Coordinates of C-alpha atoms in Angstrom, one line a residue:
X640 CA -0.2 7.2 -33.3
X641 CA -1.3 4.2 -31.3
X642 CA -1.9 4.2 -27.2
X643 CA 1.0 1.7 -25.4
X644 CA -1.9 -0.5 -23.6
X645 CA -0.9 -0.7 -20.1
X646 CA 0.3 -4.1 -18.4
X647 CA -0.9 -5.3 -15.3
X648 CA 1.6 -6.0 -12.3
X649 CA 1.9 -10.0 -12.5
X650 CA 0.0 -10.2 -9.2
X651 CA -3.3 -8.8 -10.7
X652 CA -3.4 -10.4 -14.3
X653 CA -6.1 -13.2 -14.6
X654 CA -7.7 -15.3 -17.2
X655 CA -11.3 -15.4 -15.8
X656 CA -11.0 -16.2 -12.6
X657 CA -7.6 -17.9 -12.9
X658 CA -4.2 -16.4 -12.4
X659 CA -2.2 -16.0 -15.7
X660 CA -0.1 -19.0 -16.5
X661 CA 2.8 -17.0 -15.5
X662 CA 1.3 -16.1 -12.0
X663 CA 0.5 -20.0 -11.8
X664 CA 3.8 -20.8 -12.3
X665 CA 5.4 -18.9 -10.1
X666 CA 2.8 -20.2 -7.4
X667 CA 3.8 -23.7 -7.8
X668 CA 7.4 -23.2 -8.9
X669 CA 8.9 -20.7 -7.1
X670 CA 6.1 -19.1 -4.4
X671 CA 8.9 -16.0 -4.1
X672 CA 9.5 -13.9 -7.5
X673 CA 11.2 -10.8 -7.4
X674 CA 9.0 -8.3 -9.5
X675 CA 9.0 -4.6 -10.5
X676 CA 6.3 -2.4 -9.4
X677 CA 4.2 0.2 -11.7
X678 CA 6.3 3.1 -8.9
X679 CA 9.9 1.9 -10.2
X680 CA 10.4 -0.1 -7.0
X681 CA 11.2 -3.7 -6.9
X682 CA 8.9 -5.4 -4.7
X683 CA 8.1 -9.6 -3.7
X684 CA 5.7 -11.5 -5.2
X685 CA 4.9 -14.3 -2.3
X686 CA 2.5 -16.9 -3.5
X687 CA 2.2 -19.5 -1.2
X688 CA 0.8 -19.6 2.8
X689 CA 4.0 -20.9 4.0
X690 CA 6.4 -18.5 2.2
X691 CA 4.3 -15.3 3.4
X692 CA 5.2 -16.8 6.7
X693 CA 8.6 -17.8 5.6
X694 CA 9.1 -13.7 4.3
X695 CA 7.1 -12.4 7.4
X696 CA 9.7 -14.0 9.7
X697 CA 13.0 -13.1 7.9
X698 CA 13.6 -9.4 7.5
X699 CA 17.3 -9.5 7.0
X700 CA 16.6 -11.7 3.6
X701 CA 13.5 -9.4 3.0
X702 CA 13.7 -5.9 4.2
X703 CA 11.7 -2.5 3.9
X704 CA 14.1 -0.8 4.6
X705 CA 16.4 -1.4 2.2
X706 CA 14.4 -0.8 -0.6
X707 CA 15.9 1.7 -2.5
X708 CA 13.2 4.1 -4.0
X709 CA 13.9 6.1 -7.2
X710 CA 15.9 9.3 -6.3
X711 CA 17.4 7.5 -2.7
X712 CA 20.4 6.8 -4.5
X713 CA 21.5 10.5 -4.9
X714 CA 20.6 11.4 -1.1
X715 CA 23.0 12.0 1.6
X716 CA 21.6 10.0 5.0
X717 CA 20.0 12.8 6.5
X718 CA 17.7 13.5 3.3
X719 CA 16.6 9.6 3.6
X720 CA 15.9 9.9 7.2
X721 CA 13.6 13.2 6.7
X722 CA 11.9 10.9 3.1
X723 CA 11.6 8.1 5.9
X724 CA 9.7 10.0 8.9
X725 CA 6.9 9.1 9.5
X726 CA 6.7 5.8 6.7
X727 CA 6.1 2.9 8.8
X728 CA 6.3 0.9 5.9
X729 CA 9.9 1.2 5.5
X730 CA 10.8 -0.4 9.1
X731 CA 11.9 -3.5 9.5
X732 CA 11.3 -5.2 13.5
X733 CA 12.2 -4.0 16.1
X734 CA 11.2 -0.7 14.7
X735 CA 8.2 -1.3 12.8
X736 CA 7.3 -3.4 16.3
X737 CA 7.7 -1.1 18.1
X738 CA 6.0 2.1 15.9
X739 CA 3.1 0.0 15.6
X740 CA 2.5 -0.9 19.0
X741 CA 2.2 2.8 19.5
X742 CA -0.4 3.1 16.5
X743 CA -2.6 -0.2 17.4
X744 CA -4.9 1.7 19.4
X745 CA -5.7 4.3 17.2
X746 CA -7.3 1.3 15.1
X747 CA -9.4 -0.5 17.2
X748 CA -12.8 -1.3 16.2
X749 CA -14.2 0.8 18.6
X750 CA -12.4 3.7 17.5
X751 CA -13.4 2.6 13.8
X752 CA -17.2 2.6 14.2
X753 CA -17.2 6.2 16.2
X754 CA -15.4 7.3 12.8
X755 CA -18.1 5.3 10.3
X756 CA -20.1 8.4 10.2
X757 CA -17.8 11.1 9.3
X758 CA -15.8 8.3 6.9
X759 CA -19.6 8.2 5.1
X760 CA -19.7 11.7 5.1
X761 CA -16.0 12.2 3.8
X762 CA -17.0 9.4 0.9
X763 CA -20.7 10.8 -0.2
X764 CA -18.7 14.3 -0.4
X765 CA -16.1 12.7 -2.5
X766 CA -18.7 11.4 -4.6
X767 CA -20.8 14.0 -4.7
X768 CA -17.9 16.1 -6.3
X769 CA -16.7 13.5 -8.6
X770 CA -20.5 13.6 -9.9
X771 CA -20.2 17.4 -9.8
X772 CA -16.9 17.2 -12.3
X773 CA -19.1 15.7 -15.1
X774 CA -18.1 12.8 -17.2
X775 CA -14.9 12.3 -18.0
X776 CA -14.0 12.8 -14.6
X777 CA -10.9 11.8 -12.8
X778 CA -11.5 9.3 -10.0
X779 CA -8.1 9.8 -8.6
X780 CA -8.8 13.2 -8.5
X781 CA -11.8 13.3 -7.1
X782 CA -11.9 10.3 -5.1
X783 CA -8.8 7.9 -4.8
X784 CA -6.7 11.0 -3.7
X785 CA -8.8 12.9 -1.2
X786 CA -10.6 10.0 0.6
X787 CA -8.0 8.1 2.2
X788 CA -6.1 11.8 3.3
X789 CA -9.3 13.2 4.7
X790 CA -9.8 9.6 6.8
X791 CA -6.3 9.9 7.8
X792 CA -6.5 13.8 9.2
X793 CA -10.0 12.8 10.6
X794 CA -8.1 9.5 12.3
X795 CA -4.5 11.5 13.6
X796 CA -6.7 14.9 14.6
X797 CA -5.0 16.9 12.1
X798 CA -6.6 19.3 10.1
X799 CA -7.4 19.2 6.3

């Protein structure tokens, strides 16, 4: 029995440092391709300067929130509210606006370098287990998953 290989998103596929013809193509045909995401989600592929601006500025034609997520379809509207909570992501302005007007102080670069030391400490840990797991170890595991959760409960005041 043969291992499927797995296939890049379209976004990150390169030849050297090129984009794949199919990635070029889109860039200079298109600069807006619909695409599916590794998470089952549909997501926008925008290529070009002017159509991230273009996307940025339209979120009735390009909308968070009404991406439907695997499962969503099967929830009543109070389920999807309680999935939402808290998931910036899935606002669209005013909303998002005004959500992240109340978080842009919280992520100042002030507020940043106070942190720097107890992010270092939070990533040497992380590494120091991953070494501790001995080869093969799981970098999600042991790194990818814990790092950005412990900066976030370091960041909000919340505790591990």
């Amino acid at each position: 029995m043969t291992a499927k290989a797995l296939e890049l998103p379209l976004h990150m596929r390169r030849n050297g440092l090129n984009p794949v013809e199919e990635l070029a193509r889109a860039r200079d045909s298109e600069g807006v391709v619909r695409v599916e995401t590794p998470f089952g989600l549909p997501a926008y592929l925008v290529c070009r300067h002017e159509d991230v601006r273009q996307v940025l500025a339209d979120p009735a034609r390009f909308s968070s929130a009404l991406t439907p997520f695997p499962g969503s379809e099967q929830m009543n509207a109070d389920e999807l509210a309680k999935m939402q909570a808290g998931q910036l992501i899935g606002f669209d302005p005013p909303e998002h606006t005004r959500l992240r007007r109340m978080l842009t102080p919280e992520f100042t670069v002030r507020r940043m370098r106070r942190l720097e030391p107890r992010i270092t400490e939070i990533v040497q840990t992380a590494l120091d287990d991953l070494e501790r797991a001995g080869k093969p170890a799981d970098l999600v595991e042991h790194f990818a998953l814990p790092v950005p959760s412990l900066v976030i409960c370091e960041l909000l005041g919340v505790p591990q």
